[in-house]
Structures are given as C-alpha cells and as structure tokens.
Amino acid sequence: MSSTWTLPDDLDLPTRPDFFPAPGEALPQHWSKCFGCGDDQPSGMAMTFIAEEGIEVSGRLTVANRYQGGPGVIHGGILSVAFDETQGMACMLLGVPVVTGHLEIDFAKPIPLGSVLEFRARMDGMTGRKLYTSAEARIVEGPTAGDDVVATSRGLFLTIKPEHFTPMKDFVDGEATSPFGSSTL
Ligand SMILES: CCCCCCCC(=O)SCCNC(=O)CCNC(=O)[C@H](O)C(C)(C)COP(=O)(O)OP(=O)(O)OC[C@H]1O[C@@H](n2cnc3c(N)ncnc32)[C@H](O)[C@@H]1OP(=O)(O)O
C-alpha cells in the first residue's frame, strides 16, 4: 500500500475523556438520517460502532449485494463511506461536531460480496480544529476472512460549530429522530 499522507510534527494526542463509552459499549449514531449509520435512512448502510481500548473505535459492515462495484466485489465508494463514518466516530471523543475535509483510501485486496468487514479507527493527533485520523479494514467473516488488512484510510476532520448546518436545514428529508448535535456524547 502507498500513500502521500504525512502527519505534521506538532500534533497533540487526545486522551480518552470520562464521558466516552467504556470499551465494548456502543457509540450513538451522530445523525439518524446519515447514509452511513442512521437508523432513519432506509437506503443507508446502518453501520454500528463500538468504543475500543484507548482512543480507538470499531465499526462493522456486511457487504450487501447492492454494494457491488466490480463483479462480485464491494464498490470503492461504499468502502470510502465506511471509513469516513468510522474515522468520524473516532473524533467523537472530542464531544464536538466534525466534518470530513480530506479522505484518502488504499484499496489493498478485493472484498467479496457477503463479507463482514471490521473497521478500526483512531485519532493520530490534532492541532487547532484539525484532527488527523487513520483506519484499517479486515474481513472478519466470509470466504476470504483473515488477519490481512484489506484497505487503509487516512483522513483530516475539522471541528465545526453546530450552526455550520443551519443553512442546510430546509433540505433535510423530513423530521429526524436524532437531530444533529443531539448526540448523547
Ligand atoms: C461523528 C461524525 C461522523 C461523520 C461521518 C460523515 C462525515 C462527513 O461525511 S461530513 C460531509 C463531507 N464534508 C463536508 O461537507 C465538508 C465540506 N467542507 C467545508 O464545509 C469546509 O471546507 C470545512 C469546514 C471543512 C473547512 O472550512 P473552514 O471551516 O472555513 O476552515 P478553513 O479555514 O478553510 O481551514 C481550516 C484549516 O484546515 C485546513 N484544511 C481545510 N480543508 C482541508 C483539506 N481538504 N485538506 C487539507 N487541509 C484542509 C486549512 O488549510 C486550514 O489549515 P490552517 O488552520 O493550518 O491554516
């Protein structure tokens, strides 16, 4: 795998805050209509996430037939959504909303339809509003399951004020059951 991603030297590493769920506990969805994790988004991926040790989080995705890109394998865009979600969830330990500014993926191995993927992500450091994250995916169930990393991702997230989304509120498709910013975290 290769990447042009380089971390700045002057990053602070966040520590796990008291309000963050204990290792093994579920993380709340950040927005019920989110394509990646929302339970009020019938066409979405309905990913679920749990807190891991330290500042790591993990998420799972079953590769449904509708996520097909090349013959029999996951679409790269779907894989990117899953990384985006998982790395965004890793930023939740700051307790403030974030958006993705930059995301880059290395696709290392084909991922067959029907696989169950596990994603693990963490913040590698932060400076000001900029949060540097990384993640990797493994196939944990399916014919090619194993310890091999099948894809990796690096992403820059930026903290935002809740009013960032105010100009968009008229475009929301109906009433959300967990409005943005109402996360229990
Ligand atoms: C729990 C959450 C889970 C979330 C999962 C899903 C996440 C998503 O998909 S979010 C949706 C996709 N993303 C978006 O819609 C974001 C759209 N972009 C924006 O709104 C803006 O560009 C935004 C907010 C990222 C940055 O704008 P703004 O707040 O004005 O910051 P700006 O002053 O331009 O940049 C701040 C710093 O970040 C840097 N920066 C901003 N964008 C980038 C980028 N793409 N690459 C590198 N650096 C960047 C700037 O260089 C600047 O650095 P420095 O402080 O050192 O000068």
mmCIF file of C-alpha atoms and ligand atoms in Angstrom:
data_model
loop_
_atom_site.group_PDB
_atom_site.id
_atom_site.type_symbol
_atom_site.label_atom_id
_atom_site.label_comp_id
_atom_site.label_asym_id
_atom_site.label_seq_id
_atom_site.Cartn_x
_atom_site.Cartn_y
_atom_site.Cartn_z
ATOM 1 C CA MET A 1 0.000 0.000 0.000
ATOM 2 C CA SER A 2 1.156 3.529 -0.608
ATOM 3 C CA SER A 3 0.095 6.984 0.416
ATOM 4 C CA THR A 4 1.161 10.594 0.080
ATOM 5 C CA TRP A 5 -0.184 11.281 3.569
ATOM 6 C CA THR A 6 2.259 12.787 6.057
ATOM 7 C CA LEU A 7 1.426 13.815 9.617
ATOM 8 C CA PRO A 8 2.615 17.227 10.817
ATOM 9 C CA ASP A 9 5.229 17.112 13.603
ATOM 10 C CA ASP A 10 3.455 19.357 16.093
ATOM 11 C CA LEU A 11 0.320 17.310 16.849
ATOM 12 C CA ASP A 12 -1.257 16.801 20.274
ATOM 13 C CA LEU A 13 -2.639 13.361 21.043
ATOM 14 C CA PRO A 14 -6.039 13.474 22.767
ATOM 15 C CA THR A 15 -6.746 11.258 25.765
ATOM 16 C CA ARG A 16 -9.945 9.344 26.369
ATOM 17 C CA PRO A 17 -12.469 11.610 28.158
ATOM 18 C CA ASP A 18 -14.668 10.395 31.059
ATOM 19 C CA PHE A 19 -17.886 10.837 29.040
ATOM 20 C CA PHE A 20 -16.767 8.426 26.310
ATOM 21 C CA PRO A 21 -18.432 4.968 26.372
ATOM 22 C CA ALA A 22 -16.412 2.192 28.028
ATOM 23 C CA PRO A 23 -14.565 -0.327 25.833
ATOM 24 C CA GLY A 24 -17.127 -2.662 24.259
ATOM 25 C CA GLU A 25 -20.026 -0.206 24.593
ATOM 26 C CA ALA A 26 -21.950 1.143 21.619
ATOM 27 C CA LEU A 27 -21.350 4.627 20.247
ATOM 28 C CA PRO A 28 -24.514 6.611 19.467
ATOM 29 C CA GLN A 29 -25.295 7.460 15.858
ATOM 30 C CA HIS A 30 -24.431 11.073 15.147
ATOM 31 C CA TRP A 31 -27.453 11.787 12.921
ATOM 32 C CA SER A 32 -30.449 9.499 12.341
ATOM 33 C CA LYS A 33 -30.657 10.257 8.608
ATOM 34 C CA CYS A 34 -26.979 9.605 7.921
ATOM 35 C CA PHE A 35 -26.416 7.264 4.963
ATOM 36 C CA GLY A 36 -23.623 5.528 6.861
ATOM 37 C CA CYS A 37 -25.080 4.999 10.326
ATOM 38 C CA GLY A 38 -28.607 6.450 10.563
ATOM 39 C CA ASP A 39 -31.493 4.233 11.670
ATOM 40 C CA ASP A 40 -33.913 6.583 9.895
ATOM 41 C CA GLN A 41 -32.334 6.133 6.457
ATOM 42 C CA PRO A 42 -33.863 3.052 4.750
ATOM 43 C CA SER A 43 -31.419 3.149 1.832
ATOM 44 C CA GLY A 44 -28.415 3.541 4.118
ATOM 45 C CA MET A 45 -25.672 1.235 5.383
ATOM 46 C CA ALA A 46 -26.831 1.155 9.035
ATOM 47 C CA MET A 47 -23.298 0.752 10.377
ATOM 48 C CA THR A 48 -22.870 0.293 14.104
ATOM 49 C CA PHE A 49 -19.862 1.281 16.172
ATOM 50 C CA ILE A 50 -18.338 0.451 19.498
ATOM 51 C CA ALA A 51 -15.692 2.088 21.662
ATOM 52 C CA GLU A 52 -12.460 0.104 21.901
ATOM 53 C CA GLU A 53 -9.497 0.421 24.297
ATOM 54 C CA GLY A 54 -7.696 3.748 24.426
ATOM 55 C CA ILE A 55 -8.931 6.175 21.804
ATOM 56 C CA GLU A 56 -9.807 3.545 19.205
ATOM 57 C CA VAL A 57 -13.285 2.793 17.826
ATOM 58 C CA SER A 58 -14.510 -0.012 15.587
ATOM 59 C CA GLY A 59 -17.377 -0.443 13.179
ATOM 60 C CA ARG A 60 -18.852 -3.296 11.177
ATOM 61 C CA LEU A 61 -20.356 -3.538 7.724
ATOM 62 C CA THR A 62 -21.899 -6.522 5.966
ATOM 63 C CA VAL A 63 -21.216 -6.161 2.251
ATOM 64 C CA ALA A 64 -24.722 -6.448 0.785
ATOM 65 C CA ASN A 65 -25.235 -7.331 -2.890
ATOM 66 C CA ARG A 66 -26.388 -3.762 -3.569
ATOM 67 C CA TYR A 67 -22.898 -2.501 -2.611
ATOM 68 C CA GLN A 68 -21.362 -4.189 -5.667
ATOM 69 C CA GLY A 69 -18.827 -2.291 -7.758
ATOM 70 C CA GLY A 70 -16.735 -4.659 -9.867
ATOM 71 C CA PRO A 71 -18.065 -8.190 -10.454
ATOM 72 C CA GLY A 72 -18.682 -9.770 -7.052
ATOM 73 C CA VAL A 73 -16.781 -7.171 -5.046
ATOM 74 C CA ILE A 74 -17.560 -4.100 -2.938
ATOM 75 C CA HIS A 75 -17.759 -0.692 -4.614
ATOM 76 C CA GLY A 76 -14.833 1.539 -3.646
ATOM 77 C CA GLY A 77 -17.183 4.403 -2.807
ATOM 78 C CA ILE A 78 -19.063 2.262 -0.317
ATOM 79 C CA LEU A 79 -15.784 1.319 1.326
ATOM 80 C CA SER A 80 -14.926 5.023 1.486
ATOM 81 C CA VAL A 81 -18.228 5.802 3.219
ATOM 82 C CA ALA A 82 -17.469 3.162 5.831
ATOM 83 C CA PHE A 83 -14.020 4.633 6.510
ATOM 84 C CA ASP A 84 -15.451 8.162 6.622
ATOM 85 C CA GLU A 85 -18.004 7.081 9.218
ATOM 86 C CA THR A 86 -15.565 5.128 11.360
ATOM 87 C CA GLN A 87 -12.926 7.861 11.381
ATOM 88 C CA GLY A 88 -15.632 10.454 12.118
ATOM 89 C CA MET A 89 -16.764 8.314 15.046
ATOM 90 C CA ALA A 90 -13.183 8.249 16.346
ATOM 91 C CA CYS A 91 -13.378 12.057 16.515
ATOM 92 C CA MET A 92 -16.437 11.828 18.791
ATOM 93 C CA LEU A 93 -14.219 11.704 21.836
ATOM 94 C CA LEU A 94 -13.763 15.448 21.476
ATOM 95 C CA GLY A 95 -17.509 15.918 22.095
ATOM 96 C CA VAL A 96 -17.903 18.493 19.310
ATOM 97 C CA PRO A 97 -19.244 18.104 15.750
ATOM 98 C CA VAL A 98 -16.807 17.455 12.923
ATOM 99 C CA VAL A 99 -16.874 17.200 9.141
ATOM 100 C CA THR A 100 -14.525 15.462 6.767
ATOM 101 C CA GLY A 101 -12.117 17.783 4.967
ATOM 102 C CA HIS A 102 -9.926 15.176 3.262
ATOM 103 C CA LEU A 103 -10.076 11.392 2.968
ATOM 104 C CA GLU A 104 -7.759 9.031 1.111
ATOM 105 C CA ILE A 105 -8.078 5.278 0.761
ATOM 106 C CA ASP A 106 -5.707 2.490 -0.277
ATOM 107 C CA PHE A 107 -7.603 -0.492 -1.675
ATOM 108 C CA ALA A 108 -5.304 -3.432 -0.971
ATOM 109 C CA LYS A 109 -7.345 -6.561 -1.665
ATOM 110 C CA PRO A 110 -10.662 -7.409 -3.323
ATOM 111 C CA ILE A 111 -13.552 -7.690 -0.867
ATOM 112 C CA PRO A 112 -16.226 -10.208 -1.924
ATOM 113 C CA LEU A 113 -19.946 -9.531 -1.534
ATOM 114 C CA GLY A 114 -21.269 -11.133 1.660
ATOM 115 C CA SER A 115 -18.092 -10.379 3.636
ATOM 116 C CA VAL A 116 -18.365 -8.846 7.085
ATOM 117 C CA LEU A 117 -15.805 -6.071 7.422
ATOM 118 C CA GLU A 118 -14.397 -4.690 10.635
ATOM 119 C CA PHE A 119 -13.027 -1.153 10.583
ATOM 120 C CA ARG A 120 -10.744 0.203 13.307
ATOM 121 C CA ALA A 121 -10.013 3.917 13.569
ATOM 122 C CA ARG A 122 -8.335 6.384 15.865
ATOM 123 C CA MET A 123 -7.180 9.981 16.017
ATOM 124 C CA ASP A 124 -3.458 10.190 15.372
ATOM 125 C CA GLY A 125 -3.247 13.757 16.602
ATOM 126 C CA MET A 126 -4.773 17.197 16.429
ATOM 127 C CA THR A 127 -3.818 20.805 16.109
ATOM 128 C CA GLY A 128 -6.399 23.545 16.493
ATOM 129 C CA ARG A 129 -9.531 22.458 14.605
ATOM 130 C CA LYS A 130 -7.675 19.853 12.538
ATOM 131 C CA LEU A 131 -7.998 16.199 13.549
ATOM 132 C CA TYR A 132 -5.768 13.647 11.829
ATOM 133 C CA THR A 133 -7.192 10.130 11.727
ATOM 134 C CA SER A 134 -6.358 6.719 10.324
ATOM 135 C CA ALA A 135 -8.125 3.389 9.991
ATOM 136 C CA GLU A 136 -7.839 -0.079 8.522
ATOM 137 C CA ALA A 137 -10.303 -2.777 7.486
ATOM 138 C CA ARG A 138 -10.198 -6.559 7.784
ATOM 139 C CA ILE A 139 -12.611 -9.247 6.636
ATOM 140 C CA VAL A 140 -13.816 -10.947 9.821
ATOM 141 C CA GLU A 141 -16.459 -13.234 8.251
ATOM 142 C CA GLY A 142 -16.728 -14.682 4.769
ATOM 143 C CA PRO A 143 -14.778 -16.969 2.413
ATOM 144 C CA THR A 144 -11.645 -14.762 2.469
ATOM 145 C CA ALA A 145 -11.756 -13.793 6.168
ATOM 146 C CA GLY A 146 -8.421 -13.424 7.910
ATOM 147 C CA ASP A 147 -5.967 -11.100 9.640
ATOM 148 C CA ASP A 148 -4.849 -9.361 6.447
ATOM 149 C CA VAL A 149 -5.580 -5.659 6.158
ATOM 150 C CA VAL A 150 -7.732 -5.280 3.025
ATOM 151 C CA ALA A 151 -7.858 -1.462 2.937
ATOM 152 C CA THR A 152 -6.487 1.520 4.846
ATOM 153 C CA SER A 153 -7.550 5.125 5.145
ATOM 154 C CA ARG A 154 -6.252 8.438 6.384
ATOM 155 C CA GLY A 155 -8.430 11.466 6.869
ATOM 156 C CA LEU A 156 -8.471 15.044 8.051
ATOM 157 C CA PHE A 157 -11.547 16.117 10.006
ATOM 158 C CA LEU A 158 -12.324 19.642 11.114
ATOM 159 C CA THR A 159 -14.304 20.677 14.147
ATOM 160 C CA ILE A 160 -17.249 22.893 13.296
ATOM 161 C CA LYS A 161 -19.808 24.933 15.158
ATOM 162 C CA PRO A 162 -23.356 23.425 15.235
ATOM 163 C CA GLU A 163 -24.608 26.354 13.129
ATOM 164 C CA HIS A 164 -22.465 25.004 10.261
ATOM 165 C CA PHE A 165 -25.569 23.042 9.163
ATOM 166 C CA THR A 166 -28.152 25.775 9.717
ATOM 167 C CA PRO A 167 -28.189 26.899 6.041
ATOM 168 C CA MET A 168 -28.949 23.251 5.104
ATOM 169 C CA LYS A 169 -31.907 22.674 7.406
ATOM 170 C CA ASP A 170 -34.542 23.200 4.683
ATOM 171 C CA PHE A 171 -33.015 20.364 2.660
ATOM 172 C CA VAL A 172 -33.427 17.709 5.358
ATOM 173 C CA ASP A 173 -35.816 14.961 4.170
ATOM 174 C CA GLY A 174 -38.447 15.053 6.891
ATOM 175 C CA GLU A 175 -38.160 15.031 10.667
ATOM 176 C CA ALA A 176 -35.014 13.480 12.084
ATOM 177 C CA THR A 177 -35.278 11.394 15.232
ATOM 178 C CA SER A 178 -31.842 12.470 16.434
ATOM 179 C CA PRO A 179 -31.140 15.972 15.176
ATOM 180 C CA PHE A 180 -27.526 16.817 14.535
ATOM 181 C CA GLY A 181 -25.905 17.968 17.734
ATOM 182 C CA SER A 182 -28.223 15.939 19.979
ATOM 183 C CA SER A 183 -25.782 13.064 20.390
ATOM 184 C CA THR A 184 -25.663 11.757 23.937
ATOM 185 C CA LEU A 185 -21.899 12.209 23.854
HETATM 186 C C1 LIG B 1 -19.388 11.616 14.274
HETATM 187 C C2 LIG B 1 -19.260 12.205 12.885
HETATM 188 C C3 LIG B 1 -19.249 11.169 11.763
HETATM 189 C C4 LIG B 1 -19.286 11.868 10.455
HETATM 190 C C5 LIG B 1 -19.174 10.907 9.273
HETATM 191 C C6 LIG B 1 -19.514 11.600 7.973
HETATM 192 C C7 LIG B 1 -18.650 12.815 7.790
HETATM 193 C C8 LIG B 1 -18.988 13.525 6.530
HETATM 194 O O1 LIG B 1 -19.135 12.929 5.502
HETATM 195 S S1 LIG B 1 -19.102 15.220 6.599
HETATM 196 C C9 LIG B 1 -19.631 15.659 4.928
HETATM 197 C C10 LIG B 1 -18.496 15.890 3.979
HETATM 198 N N1 LIG B 1 -17.728 17.047 4.315
HETATM 199 C C11 LIG B 1 -18.215 18.301 4.157
HETATM 200 O O2 LIG B 1 -19.348 18.539 3.779
HETATM 201 C C12 LIG B 1 -17.277 19.415 4.476
HETATM 202 C C13 LIG B 1 -17.343 20.488 3.392
HETATM 203 N N2 LIG B 1 -16.265 21.462 3.606
HETATM 204 C C14 LIG B 1 -16.427 22.503 4.453
HETATM 205 O O3 LIG B 1 -17.502 22.737 4.988
HETATM 206 C C15 LIG B 1 -15.232 23.351 4.733
HETATM 207 O O4 LIG B 1 -14.299 23.239 3.693
HETATM 208 C C16 LIG B 1 -14.522 22.963 6.074
HETATM 209 C C17 LIG B 1 -15.471 23.152 7.259
HETATM 210 C C18 LIG B 1 -14.034 21.506 6.029
HETATM 211 C C19 LIG B 1 -13.292 23.828 6.272
HETATM 212 O O5 LIG B 1 -13.678 25.164 6.100
HETATM 213 P P1 LIG B 1 -13.342 26.269 7.205
HETATM 214 O O6 LIG B 1 -14.043 25.961 8.474
HETATM 215 O O7 LIG B 1 -13.610 27.595 6.586
HETATM 216 O O8 LIG B 1 -11.821 26.049 7.514
HETATM 217 P P2 LIG B 1 -10.558 26.614 6.700
HETATM 218 O O9 LIG B 1 -10.185 27.920 7.329
HETATM 219 O O10 LIG B 1 -10.744 26.556 5.226
HETATM 220 O O11 LIG B 1 -9.466 25.510 7.072
HETATM 221 C C20 LIG B 1 -9.051 25.323 8.423
HETATM 222 C C21 LIG B 1 -7.751 24.569 8.358
HETATM 223 O O12 LIG B 1 -7.984 23.277 7.766
HETATM 224 C C22 LIG B 1 -7.198 23.116 6.589
HETATM 225 N N3 LIG B 1 -7.997 22.405 5.591
HETATM 226 C C23 LIG B 1 -9.292 22.594 5.295
HETATM 227 N N4 LIG B 1 -9.674 21.724 4.322
HETATM 228 C C24 LIG B 1 -8.591 20.955 4.044
HETATM 229 C C25 LIG B 1 -8.338 19.888 3.137
HETATM 230 N N5 LIG B 1 -9.305 19.390 2.350
HETATM 231 N N6 LIG B 1 -7.100 19.339 3.111
HETATM 232 C C26 LIG B 1 -6.137 19.807 3.915
HETATM 233 N N7 LIG B 1 -6.303 20.833 4.814
HETATM 234 C C27 LIG B 1 -7.512 21.390 4.855
HETATM 235 C C28 LIG B 1 -6.871 24.528 6.124
HETATM 236 O O13 LIG B 1 -5.696 24.554 5.356
HETATM 237 C C29 LIG B 1 -6.713 25.247 7.462
HETATM 238 O O14 LIG B 1 -5.447 24.929 7.992
HETATM 239 P P3 LIG B 1 -4.641 26.003 8.923
HETATM 240 O O15 LIG B 1 -5.540 26.262 10.113
HETATM 241 O O16 LIG B 1 -3.377 25.309 9.272
HETATM 242 O O17 LIG B 1 -4.468 27.216 8.073
#
